[in-house]
Each structure stands twice: as structure tokens, then as C-alpha cells.
PDB file of C-alpha atoms in Angstrom:
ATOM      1  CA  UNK A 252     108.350  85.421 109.343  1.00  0.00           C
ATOM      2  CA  UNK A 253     108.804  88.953 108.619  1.00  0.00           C
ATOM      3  CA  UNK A 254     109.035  91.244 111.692  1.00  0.00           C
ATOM      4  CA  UNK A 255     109.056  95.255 111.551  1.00  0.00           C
ATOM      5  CA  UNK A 256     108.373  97.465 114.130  1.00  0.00           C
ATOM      6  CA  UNK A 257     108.439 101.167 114.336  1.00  0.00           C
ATOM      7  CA  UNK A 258     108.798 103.960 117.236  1.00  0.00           C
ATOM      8  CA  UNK A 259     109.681 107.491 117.895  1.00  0.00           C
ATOM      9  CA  UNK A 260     113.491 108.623 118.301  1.00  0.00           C
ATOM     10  CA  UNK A 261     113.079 108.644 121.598  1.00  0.00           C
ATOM     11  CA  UNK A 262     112.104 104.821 121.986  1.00  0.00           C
ATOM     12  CA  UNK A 263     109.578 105.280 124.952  1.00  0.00           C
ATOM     13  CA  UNK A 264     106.699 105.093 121.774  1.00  0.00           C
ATOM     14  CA  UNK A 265     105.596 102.457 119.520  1.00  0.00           C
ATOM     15  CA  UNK A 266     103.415 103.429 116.702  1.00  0.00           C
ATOM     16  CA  UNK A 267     102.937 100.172 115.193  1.00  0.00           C
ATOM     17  CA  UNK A 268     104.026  96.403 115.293  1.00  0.00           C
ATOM     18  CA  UNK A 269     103.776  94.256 112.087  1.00  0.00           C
ATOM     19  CA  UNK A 270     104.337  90.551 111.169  1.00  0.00           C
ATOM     20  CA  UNK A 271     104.209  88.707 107.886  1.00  0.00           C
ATOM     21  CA  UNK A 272     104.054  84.628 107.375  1.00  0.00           C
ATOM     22  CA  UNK A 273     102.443  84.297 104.063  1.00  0.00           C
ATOM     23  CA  UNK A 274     103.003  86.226 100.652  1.00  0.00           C
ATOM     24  CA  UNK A 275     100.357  88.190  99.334  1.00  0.00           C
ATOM     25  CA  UNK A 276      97.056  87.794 101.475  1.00  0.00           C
ATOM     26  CA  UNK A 277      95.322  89.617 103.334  1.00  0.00           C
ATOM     27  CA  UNK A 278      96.427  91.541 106.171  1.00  0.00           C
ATOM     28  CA  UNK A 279      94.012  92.086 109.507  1.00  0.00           C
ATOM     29  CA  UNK A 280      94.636  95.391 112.004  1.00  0.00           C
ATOM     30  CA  UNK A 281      94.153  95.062 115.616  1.00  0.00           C
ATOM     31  CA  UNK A 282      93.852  97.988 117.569  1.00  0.00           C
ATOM     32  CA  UNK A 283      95.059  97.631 121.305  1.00  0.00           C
ATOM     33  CA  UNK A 284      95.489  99.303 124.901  1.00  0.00           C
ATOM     34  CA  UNK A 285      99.068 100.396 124.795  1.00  0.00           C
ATOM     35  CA  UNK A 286     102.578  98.462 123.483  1.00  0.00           C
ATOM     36  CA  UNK A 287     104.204  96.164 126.000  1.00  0.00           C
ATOM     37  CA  UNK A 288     107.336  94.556 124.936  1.00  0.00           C
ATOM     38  CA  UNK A 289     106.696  93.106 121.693  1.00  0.00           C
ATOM     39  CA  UNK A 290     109.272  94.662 119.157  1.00  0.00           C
ATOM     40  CA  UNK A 291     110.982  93.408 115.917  1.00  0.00           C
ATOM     41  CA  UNK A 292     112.682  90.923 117.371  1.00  0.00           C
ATOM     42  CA  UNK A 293     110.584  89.396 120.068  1.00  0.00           C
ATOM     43  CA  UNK A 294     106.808  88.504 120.714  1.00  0.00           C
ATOM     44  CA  UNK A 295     105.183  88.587 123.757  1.00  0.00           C
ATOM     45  CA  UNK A 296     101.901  86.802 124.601  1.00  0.00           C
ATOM     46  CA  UNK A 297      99.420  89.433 123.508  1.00  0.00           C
ATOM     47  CA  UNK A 298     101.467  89.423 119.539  1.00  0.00           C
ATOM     48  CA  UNK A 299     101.443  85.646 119.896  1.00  0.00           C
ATOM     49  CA  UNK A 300      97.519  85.149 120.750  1.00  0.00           C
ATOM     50  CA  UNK A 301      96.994  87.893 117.871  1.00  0.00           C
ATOM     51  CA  UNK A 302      99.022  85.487 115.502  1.00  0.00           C
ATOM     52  CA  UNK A 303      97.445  82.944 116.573  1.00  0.00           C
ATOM     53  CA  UNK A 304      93.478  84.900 116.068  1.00  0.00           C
ATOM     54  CA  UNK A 305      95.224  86.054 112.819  1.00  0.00           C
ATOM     55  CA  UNK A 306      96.200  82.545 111.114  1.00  0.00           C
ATOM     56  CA  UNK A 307      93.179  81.008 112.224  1.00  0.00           C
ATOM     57  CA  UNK A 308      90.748  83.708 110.564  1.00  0.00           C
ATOM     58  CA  UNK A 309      93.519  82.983 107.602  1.00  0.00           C
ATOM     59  CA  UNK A 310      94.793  86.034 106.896  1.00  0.00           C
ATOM     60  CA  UNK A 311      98.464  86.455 106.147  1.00  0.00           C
ATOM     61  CA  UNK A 312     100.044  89.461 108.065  1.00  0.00           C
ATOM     62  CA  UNK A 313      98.822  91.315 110.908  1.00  0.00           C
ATOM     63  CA  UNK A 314      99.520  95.180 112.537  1.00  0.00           C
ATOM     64  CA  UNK A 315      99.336  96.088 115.817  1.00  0.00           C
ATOM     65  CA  UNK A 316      98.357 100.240 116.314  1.00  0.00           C
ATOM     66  CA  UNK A 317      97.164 101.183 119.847  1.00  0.00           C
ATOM     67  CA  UNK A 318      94.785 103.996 121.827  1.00  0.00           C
ATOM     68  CA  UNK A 319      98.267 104.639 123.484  1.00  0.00           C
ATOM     69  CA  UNK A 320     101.320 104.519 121.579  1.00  0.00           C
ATOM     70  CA  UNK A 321     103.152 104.652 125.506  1.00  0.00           C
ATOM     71  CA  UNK A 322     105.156 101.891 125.598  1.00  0.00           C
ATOM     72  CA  UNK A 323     104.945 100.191 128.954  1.00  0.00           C
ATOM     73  CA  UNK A 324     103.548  96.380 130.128  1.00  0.00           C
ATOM     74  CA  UNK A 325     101.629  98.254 132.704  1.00  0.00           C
ATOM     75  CA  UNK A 326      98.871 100.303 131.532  1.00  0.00           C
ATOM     76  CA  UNK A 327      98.270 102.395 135.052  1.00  0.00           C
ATOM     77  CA  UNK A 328     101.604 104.313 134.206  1.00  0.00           C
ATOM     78  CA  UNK A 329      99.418 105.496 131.057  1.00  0.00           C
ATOM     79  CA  UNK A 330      97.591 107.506 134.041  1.00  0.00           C
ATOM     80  CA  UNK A 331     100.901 109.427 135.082  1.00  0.00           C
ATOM     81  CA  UNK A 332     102.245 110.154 131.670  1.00  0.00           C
ATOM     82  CA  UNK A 333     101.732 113.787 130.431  1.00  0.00           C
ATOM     83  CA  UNK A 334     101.676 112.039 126.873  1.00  0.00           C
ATOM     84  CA  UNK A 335     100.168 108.450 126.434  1.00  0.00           C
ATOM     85  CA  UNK A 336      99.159 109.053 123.109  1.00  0.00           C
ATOM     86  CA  UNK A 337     102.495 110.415 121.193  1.00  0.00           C
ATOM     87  CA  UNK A 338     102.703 112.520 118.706  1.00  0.00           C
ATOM     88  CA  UNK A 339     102.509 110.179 115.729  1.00  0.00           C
ATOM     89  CA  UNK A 340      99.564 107.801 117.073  1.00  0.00           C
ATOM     90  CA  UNK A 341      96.539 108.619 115.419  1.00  0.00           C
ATOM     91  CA  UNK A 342      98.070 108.479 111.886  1.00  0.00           C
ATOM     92  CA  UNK A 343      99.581 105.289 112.286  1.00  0.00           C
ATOM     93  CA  UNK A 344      96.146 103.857 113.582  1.00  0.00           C
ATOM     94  CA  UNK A 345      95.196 105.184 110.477  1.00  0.00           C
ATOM     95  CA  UNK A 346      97.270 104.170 108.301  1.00  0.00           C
ATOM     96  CA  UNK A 347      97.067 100.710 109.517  1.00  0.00           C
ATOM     97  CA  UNK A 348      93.049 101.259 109.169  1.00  0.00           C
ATOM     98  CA  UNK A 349      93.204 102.691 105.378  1.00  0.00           C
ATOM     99  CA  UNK A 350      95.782  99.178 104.273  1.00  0.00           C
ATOM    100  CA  UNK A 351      94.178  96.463 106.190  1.00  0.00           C
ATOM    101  CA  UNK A 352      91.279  94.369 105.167  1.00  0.00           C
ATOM    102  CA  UNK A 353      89.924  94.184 108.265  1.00  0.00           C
ATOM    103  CA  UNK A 354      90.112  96.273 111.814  1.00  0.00           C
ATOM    104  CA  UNK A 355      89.971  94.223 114.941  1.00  0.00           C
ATOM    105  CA  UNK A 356      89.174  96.511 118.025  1.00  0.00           C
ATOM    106  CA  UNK A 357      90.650  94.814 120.792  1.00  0.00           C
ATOM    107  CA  UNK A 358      91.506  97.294 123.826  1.00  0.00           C
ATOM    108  CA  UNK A 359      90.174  95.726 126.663  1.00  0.00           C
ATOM    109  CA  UNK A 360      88.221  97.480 129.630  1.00  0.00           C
ATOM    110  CA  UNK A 361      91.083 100.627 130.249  1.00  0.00           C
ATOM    111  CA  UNK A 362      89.915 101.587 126.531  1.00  0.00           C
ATOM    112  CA  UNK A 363      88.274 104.786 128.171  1.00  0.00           C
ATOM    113  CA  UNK A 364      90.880 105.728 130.138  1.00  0.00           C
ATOM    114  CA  UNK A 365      91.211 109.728 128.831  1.00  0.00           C
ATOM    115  CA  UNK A 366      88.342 108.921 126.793  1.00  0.00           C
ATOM    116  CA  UNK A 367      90.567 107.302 124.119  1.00  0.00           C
ATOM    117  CA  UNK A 368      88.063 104.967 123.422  1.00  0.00           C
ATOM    118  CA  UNK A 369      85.450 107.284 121.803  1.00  0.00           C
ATOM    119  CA  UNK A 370      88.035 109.496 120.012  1.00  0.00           C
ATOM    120  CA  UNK A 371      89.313 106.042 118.531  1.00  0.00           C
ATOM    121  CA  UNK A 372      86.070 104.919 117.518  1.00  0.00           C
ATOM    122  CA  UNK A 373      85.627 108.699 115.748  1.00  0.00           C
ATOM    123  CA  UNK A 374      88.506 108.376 114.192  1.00  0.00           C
ATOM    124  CA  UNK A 375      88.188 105.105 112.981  1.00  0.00           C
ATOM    125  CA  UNK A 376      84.138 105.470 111.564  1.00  0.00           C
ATOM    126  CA  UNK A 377      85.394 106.196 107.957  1.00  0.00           C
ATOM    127  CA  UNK A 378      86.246 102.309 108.035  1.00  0.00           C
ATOM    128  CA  UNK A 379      82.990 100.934 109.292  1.00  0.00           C
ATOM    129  CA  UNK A 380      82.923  98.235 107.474  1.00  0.00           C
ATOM    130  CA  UNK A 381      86.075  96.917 108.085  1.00  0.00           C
ATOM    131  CA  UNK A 382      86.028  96.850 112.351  1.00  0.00           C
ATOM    132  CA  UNK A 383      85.081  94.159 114.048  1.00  0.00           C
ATOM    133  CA  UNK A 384      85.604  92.394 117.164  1.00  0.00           C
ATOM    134  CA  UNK A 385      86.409  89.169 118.974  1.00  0.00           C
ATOM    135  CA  UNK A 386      83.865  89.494 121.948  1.00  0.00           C
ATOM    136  CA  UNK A 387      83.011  92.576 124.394  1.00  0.00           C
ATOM    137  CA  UNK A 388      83.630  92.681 128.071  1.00  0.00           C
ATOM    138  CA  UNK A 389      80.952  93.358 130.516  1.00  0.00           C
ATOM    139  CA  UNK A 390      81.960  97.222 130.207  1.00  0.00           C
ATOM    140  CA  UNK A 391      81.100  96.954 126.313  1.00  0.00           C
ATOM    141  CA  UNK A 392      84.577  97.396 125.385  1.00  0.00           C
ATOM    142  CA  UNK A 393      86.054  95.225 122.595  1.00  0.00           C
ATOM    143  CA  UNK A 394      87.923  92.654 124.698  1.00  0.00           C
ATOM    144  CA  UNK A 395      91.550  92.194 124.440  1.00  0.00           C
ATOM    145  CA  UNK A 396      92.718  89.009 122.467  1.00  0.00           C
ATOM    146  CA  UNK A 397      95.175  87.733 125.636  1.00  0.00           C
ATOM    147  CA  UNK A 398      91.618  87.287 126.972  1.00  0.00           C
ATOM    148  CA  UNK A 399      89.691  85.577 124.156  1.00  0.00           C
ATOM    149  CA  UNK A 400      89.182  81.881 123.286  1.00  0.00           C
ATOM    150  CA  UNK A 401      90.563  81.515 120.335  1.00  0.00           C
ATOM    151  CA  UNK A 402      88.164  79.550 118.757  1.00  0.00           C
ATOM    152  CA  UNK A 403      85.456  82.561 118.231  1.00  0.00           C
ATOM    153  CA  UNK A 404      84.876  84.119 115.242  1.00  0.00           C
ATOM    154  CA  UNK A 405      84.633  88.112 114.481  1.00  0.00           C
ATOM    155  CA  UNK A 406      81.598  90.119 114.952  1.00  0.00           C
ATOM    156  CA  UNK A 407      81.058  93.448 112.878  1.00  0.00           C
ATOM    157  CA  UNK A 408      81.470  96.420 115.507  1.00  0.00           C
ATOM    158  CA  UNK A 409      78.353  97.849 116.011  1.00  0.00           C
ATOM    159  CA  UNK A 410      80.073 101.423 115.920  1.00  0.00           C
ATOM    160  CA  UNK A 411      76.631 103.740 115.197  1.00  0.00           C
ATOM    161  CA  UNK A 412      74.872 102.112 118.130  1.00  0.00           C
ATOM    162  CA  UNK A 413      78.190 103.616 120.290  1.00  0.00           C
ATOM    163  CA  UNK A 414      78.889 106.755 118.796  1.00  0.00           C
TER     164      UNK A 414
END
């Protein structure tokens, strides 16, 4: 499998997570809370249910962007840090938007913590067609794939009935 990760000099920001098992294909973006420990060299169980989503919907590659490019395996520090975002963020998010064949929103129910939430979803509306989701929490946030059965398919996001 092909690993790659990339942050900020600094290390405390992760602007995107990638892994490859298949040649060629087609790759699927999921856009998350905040990193947690996953890097190049390690998964943790939020990359490994993705995977999982990922080879069952039979694509061959996935990236991982986030609202918060913070990294941290407890989002309530995102609450005390004068950044969460990072500098870089919103261009890797797009970026991994513009090259994927399909955009799985996938934040989970602290998506509107500074709002982040709707300033994703406006920044992301050029590639309506491609987001989707696995199923929404109560709140009507996309919920997060650690929480999903793995057996259900993707929905199309209904992103004009949001913004």
C-alpha cells in the first residue's frame, strides 16, 4: 500500500492523509473533523474504517483533508487553539476536491464548531456533484465513518437545501 502524508514545518498540522492499494482507479476524498494520529506510517481506526468504506465502494486510493487541519485525537482542544484551521487547509481540501472522483463529507456533529461547517460546504459547492455522504446524524451533519455501518451505501449531499 502506498502511504503519504503531508503537514506544516511545524508538525502540529496535517493538511492531508493519502493511501493507495490499487493502480489506476479511482480515488474517493473524505473530508473530516480534525487529524488524529494517522500519519505515513501508521493508521488509526478512523483511516482504517475509511479504507475499509473506500474498498468496499471499490475505489482504489483514498485522501483524507479536514475542517481543521489541528492535529490532535481530541477535538475540544480545537476550542482553545488560536488556529484550528492552519494556514494551508482550505487549499488542500481543495485540491483533494478538484482530483478526486468523489467527496465524502464525513465530519461528525463538532462540524460547526467556528462555523467550519458552512464555510466548508461554500467552499466545496463548485464540486456538487461529486459530495456525498455515508448517513447524517441527528444534528444533520454528515456523520463520521468511525460511526457508520459499513455496509451503507453513499447518498448525494443535498448541499442547496443547506446552504
Amino acid at each position: 500500500m502506498e502511504r503519504t502524508a503531508l503537514f506544516d514545518s511545524s508538525g502540529h498540522y496535517r493538511y492531508l492523509l493519502g493511501r493507495r492499494w490499487q493502480a489506476g482507479g479511482q480515488t474517493v476524498a473524505f473530508v473530516m473533523l480534525n487529524p488524529s494520529r494517522a500519519d505515513a506510517a501508521c493508521e488509526d481506526p478512523t483511516l482504517r474504517a475509511c479504507i475499509q468504506f473506500a474498498q468496499r465502494w471499490e475505489y482504489a486510493a483514498l485522501s483524507v483533508v479536514n475542517l481543521f487541519g489541528y492535529r490532535t485525537p481530541h477535538p475540544e482542544v480545537l476550542k482553545a487553539i488560536a488556529d484550528p484551521v492552519g494556514p494551508e487547509n482550505d487549499a488542500y481540501v481543495l485540491k483533494a476536491a478538484a482530483t478526486a472522483n468523489r467527496v465524502v463529507l464525513a465530519w461528525g456533529n463538532q462540524g460547526c464548531l467556528r462555523q467550519r461547517d458552512r464555510a466548508m460546504l461554500t467552499l466545496l459547492a463548485p464540486y456538487q456533484p461529486k459530495l456525498s455522504y455515508i448517513a447524517l446524524n441527528r444534528s444533520g451533519q454528515p456523520r463520521h465513518p468511525l460511526y457508520s455501518q459499513r455496509s451503507l451505501p453513499l447518498q448525494s449531499f443535498p448541499l442547496v437545501e443547506v446552504l
